[in-house]
Coordinates of C-alpha atoms and ligand atoms in Angstrom, one line a residue:
M846 CA -5.4 -8.1 -15.5
R847 CA -6.5 -7.9 -12.0
T848 CA -5.6 -9.8 -8.8
F849 CA -8.5 -10.5 -6.5
I850 CA -7.7 -10.7 -2.9
F851 CA -10.0 -12.9 -0.9
V852 CA -9.7 -11.6 2.6
S853 CA -11.9 -14.0 4.3
A854 CA -9.7 -16.9 3.5
V855 CA -6.8 -15.2 5.2
L856 CA -8.8 -14.3 8.3
V857 CA -9.9 -18.0 8.8
L858 CA -6.1 -18.9 8.5
A859 CA -5.1 -16.2 10.9
A860 CA -7.8 -16.9 13.4
S861 CA -7.7 -20.7 13.5
S862 CA -4.3 -21.0 15.3
F863 CA -5.6 -18.7 18.2
A864 CA -9.2 -19.7 18.0
Q865 CA -10.0 -19.6 21.7
D866 CA -10.1 -15.8 21.8
A867 CA -10.2 -14.8 18.2
P868 CA -12.2 -11.7 17.3
P869 CA -15.7 -12.1 15.7
S870 CA -15.2 -13.2 12.2
N871 CA -16.6 -10.1 10.6
S872 CA -14.3 -7.8 12.4
Q873 CA -12.1 -5.3 10.5
P874 CA -9.7 -4.0 13.0
N875 CA -9.0 -0.3 13.5
I876 CA -5.3 0.2 12.7
V877 CA -3.1 2.8 14.5
L878 CA 0.3 3.0 12.9
I879 CA 2.8 4.8 15.2
Y880 CA 5.6 5.8 12.8
T881 CA 8.6 7.4 14.7
D882 CA 11.3 9.4 13.0
D883 CA 15.0 8.2 13.3
F884 CA 14.3 5.7 16.1
G885 CA 17.1 3.1 15.9
Y886 CA 16.7 -0.6 16.6
A887 CA 17.7 -0.2 20.3
D888 CA 16.2 3.2 21.1
V889 CA 13.5 1.7 23.1
G890 CA 13.6 -0.1 26.4
C891 CA 12.4 -3.5 25.2
Y892 CA 15.1 -3.5 22.5
G893 CA 17.9 -2.5 25.0
A894 CA 17.8 1.2 25.4
V895 CA 19.7 2.4 28.5
G896 CA 19.4 5.9 29.9
V897 CA 15.8 6.4 29.1
E898 CA 12.7 4.6 30.0
T899 CA 9.9 3.7 27.5
P900 CA 7.1 2.1 29.7
H901 CA 4.3 2.5 27.2
I902 CA 6.2 1.2 24.3
D903 CA 7.5 -1.7 26.4
Q904 CA 3.9 -2.5 27.4
L905 CA 3.0 -2.6 23.8
A906 CA 5.6 -5.4 23.4
K907 CA 4.3 -7.2 26.6
D908 CA 0.8 -7.1 25.1
G909 CA 1.9 -8.0 21.5
L910 CA 4.6 -9.2 19.2
R911 CA 8.2 -7.9 19.0
F912 CA 10.1 -8.3 15.7
T913 CA 13.7 -8.5 15.6
D914 CA 14.3 -8.4 11.8
A915 CA 11.9 -5.7 10.7
H916 CA 12.9 -3.0 8.2
S917 CA 12.0 0.4 6.9
A918 CA 12.1 0.2 3.1
S919 CA 15.1 2.8 3.0
A920 CA 17.6 4.3 5.4
T921 CA 16.2 7.9 5.2
C922 CA 12.7 9.2 5.6
T923 CA 11.2 10.3 2.2
P924 CA 12.0 7.0 0.4
S925 CA 10.9 4.9 3.4
R926 CA 7.5 6.7 3.6
Y927 CA 7.1 6.6 -0.2
A928 CA 7.5 2.8 -0.2
M929 CA 5.3 2.3 2.8
L930 CA 2.5 4.2 1.4
T931 CA 2.7 3.0 -2.2
G932 CA 4.0 -0.7 -2.0
Q933 CA 6.8 0.2 -4.3
Y934 CA 10.5 0.3 -3.4
A935 CA 11.6 3.9 -3.7
W936 CA 14.8 3.1 -5.5
R937 CA 12.6 2.2 -8.5
R938 CA 11.6 5.8 -8.9
K939 CA 13.6 8.9 -9.5
G940 CA 12.6 12.0 -7.2
T941 CA 12.0 9.9 -4.0
G942 CA 15.2 11.0 -2.2
I943 CA 15.0 13.3 0.9
A944 CA 12.5 15.9 0.0
R945 CA 13.0 19.7 0.3
G946 CA 10.6 21.7 2.3
D947 CA 8.9 23.1 -1.0
A948 CA 8.9 19.7 -2.8
A949 CA 5.9 18.9 -5.0
A950 CA 3.7 16.0 -4.0
I951 CA 5.8 12.9 -4.8
I952 CA 2.7 10.4 -4.8
K953 CA 0.4 11.7 -7.4
P954 CA -3.4 11.5 -7.2
G955 CA -4.7 8.3 -8.8
R956 CA -2.0 6.2 -7.2
T957 CA -3.1 3.1 -5.3
T958 CA -1.8 3.7 -1.8
L959 CA -2.1 2.2 1.7
P960 CA -4.8 4.7 2.7
S961 CA -6.7 4.3 -0.6
L962 CA -6.8 0.5 -0.3
L963 CA -8.1 0.8 3.3
K964 CA -10.6 3.4 2.3
Q965 CA -11.8 1.2 -0.4
A966 CA -12.2 -1.5 2.3
G967 CA -14.5 0.8 4.4
Y968 CA -12.1 2.5 6.5
T969 CA -12.0 6.3 7.6
T970 CA -8.4 7.2 7.2
G971 CA -6.3 10.0 8.7
V972 CA -2.6 11.1 8.8
V973 CA -1.5 13.3 11.8
G974 CA 2.3 14.4 12.0
K975 CA 5.3 14.4 9.8
W976 CA 4.6 14.1 6.1
H977 CA 7.9 14.7 4.1
L978 CA 6.4 13.5 0.8
G979 CA 5.9 16.9 -0.8
L980 CA 2.8 18.9 -1.3
G981 CA 1.3 20.7 -4.3
D982 CA 2.0 20.6 -7.9
G983 CA 5.3 22.4 -8.2
Q984 CA 4.6 26.0 -7.6
L985 CA 2.8 25.9 -4.4
D986 CA 1.3 29.0 -2.8
W987 CA 1.1 28.3 0.9
N988 CA -1.4 31.0 1.3
Q989 CA -4.0 29.2 -0.9
D990 CA -5.3 25.6 -1.0
I991 CA -2.5 23.3 -0.4
K992 CA -3.1 20.4 -2.8
P993 CA -2.5 17.8 -4.1
G994 CA -1.5 16.1 -0.7
P995 CA -2.7 13.3 1.6
L996 CA -6.3 14.1 0.9
E997 CA -5.9 13.4 -2.8
I998 CA -4.2 10.1 -2.3
G999 CA -6.6 8.3 0.1
F1000 CA -6.6 10.1 3.5
D1001 CA -9.9 11.6 4.7
Y1002 CA -8.2 13.8 7.2
C1003 CA -4.7 15.3 7.7
F1004 CA -2.8 17.5 10.2
L1005 CA 0.7 17.8 9.0
I1006 CA 4.2 18.9 9.7
P1007 CA 4.8 19.5 5.9
A1008 CA 8.3 18.3 5.6
T1009 CA 10.5 18.0 8.9
G1010 CA 11.1 20.2 11.8
D1011 CA 14.5 21.2 10.5
R1012 CA 13.2 22.8 7.3
V1013 CA 10.8 25.6 6.3
P1014 CA 7.8 26.1 6.2
C1015 CA 7.6 25.9 10.0
V1016 CA 3.8 25.7 10.1
Y1017 CA 1.1 23.2 10.4
V1018 CA -1.2 22.3 7.6
E1019 CA -4.6 20.9 8.3
N1020 CA -6.4 19.3 5.4
H1021 CA -5.9 22.1 2.7
Q1022 CA -4.8 25.1 4.9
V1023 CA -1.9 26.4 6.9
V1024 CA -3.3 26.5 10.4
G1025 CA -3.6 29.9 12.0
L1026 CA -2.5 31.9 9.0
D1027 CA -3.2 35.6 9.0
P1028 CA -4.0 36.6 5.3
A1029 CA -2.5 40.0 6.0
D1030 CA 1.0 38.3 6.7
P1031 CA 1.3 35.8 3.8
I1032 CA 4.0 33.2 3.9
K1033 CA 6.8 33.0 1.4
V1034 CA 9.1 30.0 1.1
R1035 CA 12.4 29.7 -0.9
F1036 CA 15.3 27.2 -1.1
G1037 CA 18.5 28.6 -2.3
K1038 CA 18.9 32.4 -2.4
P1039 CA 17.8 34.1 0.9
L1040 CA 14.4 35.9 0.6
D1041 CA 15.4 39.2 2.2
D1042 CA 18.0 40.3 4.7
Q1043 CA 16.3 38.6 7.5
P1044 CA 18.4 37.3 10.4
S1045 CA 19.7 33.8 9.8
G1046 CA 21.5 31.0 11.7
K1047 CA 24.8 32.4 10.1
T1048 CA 24.3 36.2 10.8
H1049 CA 22.7 35.8 14.2
R1050 CA 24.4 32.6 15.5
D1051 CA 24.9 34.0 18.9
T1052 CA 21.1 34.5 19.5
L1053 CA 20.2 30.8 18.8
K1054 CA 18.5 28.6 21.4
M1055 CA 20.3 25.5 19.9
D1056 CA 23.3 26.0 17.7
W1057 CA 23.8 24.2 14.3
S1058 CA 26.6 21.9 13.5
N1059 CA 26.1 21.4 9.9
G1060 CA 23.7 23.2 7.4
H1061 CA 20.5 24.3 9.3
N1062 CA 21.8 27.9 9.3
M1063 CA 19.1 29.8 7.3
T1064 CA 15.7 31.2 8.6
I1065 CA 15.4 31.4 12.4
V1066 CA 12.1 30.2 13.7
N1067 CA 11.5 29.8 17.6
G1068 CA 15.2 30.6 18.1
I1069 CA 16.3 27.7 16.0
S1070 CA 17.8 28.2 12.4
R1071 CA 16.4 25.8 9.7
I1072 CA 17.2 24.6 6.2
G1073 CA 15.7 27.0 3.7
W1074 CA 14.1 30.6 3.8
M1075 CA 10.7 31.6 5.0
S1076 CA 9.1 35.0 5.5
G1077 CA 5.7 35.9 6.9
G1078 CA 3.3 33.6 8.6
E1079 CA 4.3 34.8 12.0
S1080 CA 1.0 33.8 13.8
A1081 CA 1.2 30.3 12.2
R1082 CA 4.7 29.4 13.1
W1083 CA 5.0 26.4 15.3
V1084 CA 6.7 26.2 18.7
D1085 CA 8.9 23.2 18.6
E1086 CA 8.4 22.5 22.4
D1087 CA 4.7 22.1 21.8
M1088 CA 4.8 20.0 18.6
A1089 CA 4.3 16.5 20.3
D1090 CA 1.4 17.9 22.3
R1091 CA -0.1 19.5 19.1
I1092 CA 0.0 16.4 17.1
T1093 CA -1.0 14.0 20.0
E1094 CA -4.0 16.2 20.5
K1095 CA -5.0 15.9 16.9
A1096 CA -4.5 12.2 16.9
V1097 CA -6.5 11.7 20.0
Q1098 CA -9.3 13.9 18.5
F1099 CA -9.3 11.8 15.4
I1100 CA -9.7 8.5 17.3
E1101 CA -12.5 10.1 19.6
D1102 CA -14.3 11.3 16.5
Q1103 CA -14.6 7.7 15.2
K1104 CA -16.4 6.5 18.4
Q1105 CA -19.8 7.3 16.8
S1106 CA -18.9 5.7 13.5
D1107 CA -19.7 2.2 12.5
K1108 CA -16.6 2.2 10.2
P1109 CA -13.2 1.0 11.1
F1110 CA -10.5 3.6 11.1
F1111 CA -6.8 3.8 10.0
L1112 CA -4.7 6.4 11.8
F1113 CA -1.1 7.0 10.5
F1114 CA 0.4 8.9 13.6
S1115 CA 3.8 10.2 12.3
T1116 CA 5.9 11.7 15.1
H1117 CA 8.5 14.3 14.6
D1118 CA 10.5 12.9 17.4
I1119 CA 13.4 12.0 17.5
H1120 CA 14.4 13.9 14.3
V1121 CA 16.5 17.1 14.7
P1122 CA 15.9 19.7 15.9
R1123 CA 15.3 17.7 19.2
V1124 CA 13.3 20.1 21.4
P1125 CA 11.2 18.3 24.0
H1126 CA 8.5 20.1 26.0
A1127 CA 9.8 21.2 29.5
R1128 CA 8.0 18.3 31.2
F1129 CA 10.5 15.9 29.4
V1130 CA 13.7 17.9 29.9
G1131 CA 15.9 15.7 31.9
K1132 CA 13.8 12.6 31.7
S1133 CA 16.8 10.8 30.1
T1134 CA 20.5 10.8 30.8
M1135 CA 21.1 11.6 27.3
G1136 CA 20.0 15.1 26.7
P1137 CA 17.5 16.1 24.1
R1138 CA 18.0 13.0 22.1
G1139 CA 16.9 10.8 25.0
D1140 CA 14.4 13.3 26.3
T1141 CA 12.5 13.3 23.0
I1142 CA 12.6 9.4 23.3
A1143 CA 10.7 9.8 26.6
E1144 CA 8.4 12.3 25.0
T1145 CA 7.4 9.9 22.2
D1146 CA 6.7 7.2 24.8
W1147 CA 4.2 9.6 26.5
C1148 CA 2.5 10.1 23.0
V1149 CA 2.2 6.4 22.7
G1150 CA 0.6 6.2 26.1
Q1151 CA -1.8 9.0 25.2
L1152 CA -3.0 7.1 22.2
L1153 CA -3.4 3.8 24.0
E1154 CA -5.2 5.5 26.8
T1155 CA -7.7 7.1 24.3
L1156 CA -8.3 3.7 22.7
E1157 CA -9.0 2.3 26.2
N1158 CA -11.4 5.2 27.1
C1159 CA -13.3 4.8 23.8
G1160 CA -13.7 1.0 24.3
M1161 CA -11.5 0.4 21.1
T1162 CA -8.6 -1.4 22.6
E1163 CA -9.9 -4.8 21.7
N1164 CA -10.6 -4.2 18.1
T1165 CA -7.5 -2.1 17.3
M1166 CA -4.2 -3.2 15.9
V1167 CA -1.4 -1.0 17.0
I1168 CA 1.8 -0.9 15.3
F1169 CA 4.9 0.8 16.6
T1170 CA 7.9 1.3 14.2
S1171 CA 10.3 3.7 12.7
D1172 CA 11.3 5.3 9.2
N1173 CA 15.0 4.7 9.3
G1174 CA 17.9 3.9 11.6
P1175 CA 19.5 6.1 14.3
V1176 CA 21.8 9.1 14.0
L1177 CA 23.3 11.2 16.8
D1178 CA 24.6 14.5 15.4
D1179 CA 22.3 15.2 12.4
G1180 CA 23.0 19.0 12.1
Y1181 CA 22.5 20.6 15.5
K1182 CA 24.7 20.7 18.7
D1183 CA 22.2 19.0 21.0
D1184 CA 24.8 16.8 23.1
A1185 CA 23.6 13.6 21.4
V1186 CA 27.2 12.6 21.0
E1187 CA 28.5 13.8 24.2
K1188 CA 25.7 12.3 26.4
Q1189 CA 25.3 9.0 24.6
G1190 CA 26.9 7.2 27.5
E1191 CA 26.3 3.4 27.4
H1192 CA 23.4 3.7 25.2
N1193 CA 23.8 2.1 21.7
P1194 CA 21.0 3.0 19.4
S1195 CA 22.0 0.6 16.7
G1196 CA 22.0 -2.3 19.2
P1197 CA 24.0 -5.2 18.0
F1198 CA 23.9 -4.1 14.2
R1199 CA 26.5 -2.1 12.3
G1200 CA 25.7 1.3 10.8
N1201 CA 23.2 4.1 11.2
K1202 CA 20.6 6.2 9.4
Y1203 CA 21.9 6.6 5.8
S1204 CA 23.8 3.4 5.6
N1205 CA 23.6 0.1 3.8
F1206 CA 24.7 -1.7 6.9
E1207 CA 21.9 -3.5 9.0
A1208 CA 21.2 -0.6 11.4
G1209 CA 20.2 1.7 8.4
T1210 CA 17.0 -0.1 8.1
R1211 CA 16.6 -2.6 10.9
V1212 CA 14.2 -0.8 13.2
P1213 CA 12.0 -1.7 16.1
M1214 CA 8.5 -3.0 15.2
I1215 CA 5.9 -4.1 17.7
V1216 CA 2.4 -5.1 16.9
K1217 CA -0.5 -5.5 19.3
W1218 CA -3.9 -6.8 18.5
P1219 CA -5.6 -8.4 21.5
G1220 CA -7.1 -11.7 21.0
V1221 CA -5.4 -12.2 17.8
I1222 CA -1.7 -11.7 18.5
R1223 CA -0.2 -13.7 21.4
P1224 CA 0.9 -11.4 24.2
G1225 CA 4.7 -11.2 24.9
S1226 CA 5.6 -13.0 21.7
E1227 CA 8.6 -12.4 19.5
S1228 CA 9.5 -13.1 15.9
K1229 CA 12.5 -13.4 13.8
A1230 CA 10.7 -13.1 10.5
L1231 CA 12.1 -10.9 7.8
M1232 CA 9.7 -8.1 7.5
C1233 CA 9.5 -4.8 5.6
Q1234 CA 7.2 -1.8 5.8
V1235 CA 6.8 -1.9 1.9
D1236 CA 4.5 -4.9 2.6
F1237 CA 2.0 -2.8 4.6
P1238 CA -0.4 -2.0 1.8
A1239 CA -1.0 -5.6 0.8
T1240 CA -0.7 -6.9 4.4
F1241 CA -3.1 -4.2 5.8
A1242 CA -5.6 -4.8 2.9
H1243 CA -5.9 -8.6 3.9
L1244 CA -6.6 -8.0 7.7
G1245 CA -9.9 -8.8 8.9
K1246 CA -12.9 -9.8 7.0
N1247 CA -13.7 -7.0 4.6
P1248 CA -17.2 -6.9 3.3
S1249 CA -16.1 -7.1 -0.2
M1250 CA -13.1 -8.2 -1.9
I1251 CA -10.4 -5.7 -2.4
K1252 CA -9.5 -5.3 -6.0
V1253 CA -5.9 -4.4 -6.4
P1254 CA -4.6 -3.8 -9.9
Q1255 CA -1.8 -6.2 -10.4
D1256 CA 1.0 -3.8 -10.8
A1257 CA -0.4 -1.0 -8.4
I1258 CA 1.7 -2.0 -5.3
P1259 CA 4.4 -4.1 -7.2
D1260 CA 6.8 -4.8 -4.3
S1261 CA 4.2 -5.3 -1.5
L1262 CA 3.6 -8.8 -0.2
A1263 CA 0.7 -9.8 1.9
M1264 CA 2.4 -11.0 5.1
V1265 CA -0.6 -11.4 7.4
P1266 CA 0.3 -14.7 9.1
A1267 CA 3.8 -13.3 9.8
L1268 CA 2.5 -10.0 11.1
L1269 CA 0.2 -11.7 13.4
G1270 CA 2.8 -14.1 14.7
K1271 CA 1.2 -17.2 13.1
T1272 CA 4.6 -18.0 11.5
E1273 CA 8.2 -16.9 11.7
Q1274 CA 8.3 -17.4 7.9
G1275 CA 8.9 -13.7 6.6
R1276 CA 10.1 -12.5 3.3
E1277 CA 12.3 -14.8 1.3
Y1278 CA 14.1 -11.9 -0.3
L1279 CA 14.4 -8.3 0.8
V1280 CA 16.1 -5.4 -0.9
E1281 CA 17.7 -3.1 1.6
H1282 CA 18.2 0.5 0.5
G1283 CA 20.9 2.8 1.8
G1284 CA 22.9 4.7 -0.7
A1285 CA 23.3 1.5 -2.6
L1286 CA 21.1 -1.7 -2.8
A1287 CA 21.6 -4.8 -0.6
L1288 CA 19.9 -8.1 -0.8
R1289 CA 18.8 -10.2 2.2
H1290 CA 18.3 -14.1 1.5
N1291 CA 18.5 -16.8 4.2
Q1292 CA 21.6 -16.0 6.2
W1293 CA 23.2 -13.9 3.6
K1294 CA 23.4 -10.1 3.4
Y1295 CA 24.9 -8.9 0.2
I1296 CA 25.7 -5.2 -0.5
E1297 CA 26.3 -4.6 -4.2
P1298 CA 29.3 -2.9 -5.5
S1299 CA 29.1 0.9 -5.2
K1300 CA 31.6 3.7 -6.0
K1301 CA 29.9 6.2 -3.7
A1302 CA 31.5 7.8 -0.6
K1303 CA 32.3 5.4 2.2
Y1304 CA 31.3 8.1 4.7
N1305 CA 28.3 10.4 4.8
A1306 CA 30.1 13.9 4.6
K1307 CA 27.6 15.6 6.9
T1308 CA 27.5 13.0 9.7
N1309 CA 30.6 10.9 9.2
I1310 CA 28.4 7.7 9.3
E1311 CA 30.0 4.8 7.6
L1312 CA 27.7 3.9 4.6
G1313 CA 28.7 0.4 3.6
N1314 CA 29.6 1.4 0.1
H1315 CA 32.4 -0.7 -1.3
P1316 CA 33.7 -0.9 -5.0
Q1317 CA 33.8 -4.7 -4.9
G1318 CA 30.6 -5.3 -2.9
L1319 CA 30.4 -6.8 0.5
L1320 CA 28.9 -10.2 1.9
Y1321 CA 28.0 -11.1 5.5
N1322 CA 26.7 -14.1 7.1
L1323 CA 24.2 -12.6 9.5
A1324 CA 23.4 -16.0 11.3
T1325 CA 27.0 -16.0 12.7
D1326 CA 28.0 -12.3 12.2
P1327 CA 24.9 -10.1 12.9
G1328 CA 27.2 -7.1 13.4
E1329 CA 28.6 -7.4 9.7
T1330 CA 32.3 -7.6 10.8
T1331 CA 33.6 -10.1 8.4
N1332 CA 33.4 -9.6 4.7
L1333 CA 33.1 -13.0 2.9
A1334 CA 32.8 -11.6 -0.7
N1335 CA 36.3 -12.9 -1.6
S1336 CA 35.9 -16.4 0.1
K1337 CA 32.4 -17.0 -1.2
P1338 CA 32.4 -15.8 -4.9
E1339 CA 29.6 -18.3 -5.8
V1340 CA 27.2 -16.7 -3.2
V1341 CA 28.1 -13.3 -4.4
K1342 CA 27.3 -14.3 -7.9
T1343 CA 23.8 -15.8 -7.0
M1344 CA 22.9 -12.8 -4.8
Q1345 CA 23.9 -10.3 -7.6
A1346 CA 21.9 -12.2 -10.2
K1347 CA 18.8 -12.4 -7.9
L1348 CA 19.3 -8.6 -7.1
N1349 CA 19.5 -7.9 -10.8
S1350 CA 16.5 -9.8 -11.5
I1351 CA 14.4 -8.1 -8.8
R1352 CA 15.6 -4.7 -10.0
N1353 CA 14.6 -5.5 -13.7
D1354 CA 11.4 -7.1 -12.7
Ligands
NG6_2652 C1 19.9 15.8 5.8 C2 20.0 16.8 6.9 C3 19.6 16.1 8.2 C4 18.2 15.6 8.1 C5 18.1 14.7 6.8 C6 16.7 14.1 6.5 C7 21.8 18.4 6.8 C8 23.3 18.7 7.1 N1 21.4 17.3 7.2 O1 20.2 16.5 4.6 O2 19.5 17.0 9.2 O3 17.2 16.6 7.9 O4 18.6 15.4 5.7 O5 16.4 13.2 7.5 O6 21.1 19.3 6.3 S1 15.1 12.4 7.2 O7 14.9 11.4 8.4 O8 14.0 13.3 7.1 O9 15.4 11.5 5.9
CA2653 CA1 13.8 9.8 9.4

């Protein structure tokens, strides 16, 4: 059975309430999705950051819509990205946890994905930056064609940091190839046993440019030790200080290349900042009062400014929807001694919410989300709608008037809801239910936040972050207690019962 999505009806609905300057009825907007890494709810100025300025991101909010209850689909990177690209909650599928640097492609060719839907709707699609969803089919030789990867699941172009900056291989991949690889110096990658007796973060700790605090003590690249072992590929190894520049340059190029095209484009720009290791370019060192964590926030803001300026120079500002958001909540010390804790000062990256990256409490997944689409979204607006990135596939597929109906097999993006009116600020009616995913599952409905019972550890052993796992479960009223301070599970057993039953039914659906 198939569900037919009639996009034109949605556009009429979306345009009618802001008709005076609605875009032409046949327009399909370009979409630039700026996906930052580990940015917490209050890590940008317009959400309350102190100690760092983010003028370009704040300008996006002035020109667009700022959400206060938007969520990544999980509290860590790989599952969030999996859900955002496939429209399926990651907890439904084994093998979607934080991926190793040598993980095989988690999203297999043939899957309906966010880019495949947009491609079907006539878009040119590209991804630039952090991937962390695995590459290859299991026995990947980094010296040969690297596939399957993004190009096999709907992207026309990719320039990738394969996993994250803190794990090998420390090279860029463009389409199917490692960039700048000398065939005479092949790359080898291994997790587990060391490859040879090369220096490591353990044996040569005193030579490191940035010391590690937990893990991250294996192969040394650019003076920083990483997770995993890598040999060879010297000419292809990245320089962390240049990473933001490299990916921004590629993203700018991708946008400029679309100027001659009459097709709309989708760019998934996935920053490495502000994930560890936090190594800003020299021009951003000292731009914040918070050391590398704040300085890489400033660097990200610069990247955003570059993309906006490029759109403007290409005459594309008006017909481009720009989204700024993050893959999970914030963390200070995530394995390197970069002064994030010492220099935090007054800045509270979780804002008014409890918890951090990894946790079931709100700050695990409640992230900044700003959307700008001139003429369609009212400038300087704000929305309390409950939103989630798992809805991007269905929602983006409904944007604008596509020349033909997009046919979505009914079970292809099973958890993804089309939220166009909420995304464009036409209504504050967001999701009725949202399953939040830290280590355990939690359910949001009306004012309630229910974290189901979990015997897992209360604290993340590596970061000491409180995870919100509780053997009897936890219940909060977010309307009166957004900081999740008062557990109502004992005083409201009937709410607990209803929420658990609903969570079970979503899980089994
Ligand atoms: C953890 C790493 C952390 C980070 C995280 C993934 C250690 C001690 N910690 O295992 O540094 O890489 O994985 O982060 O190794 S994420 O944002 O990509 O999900
Ligand atoms: Ca992340």
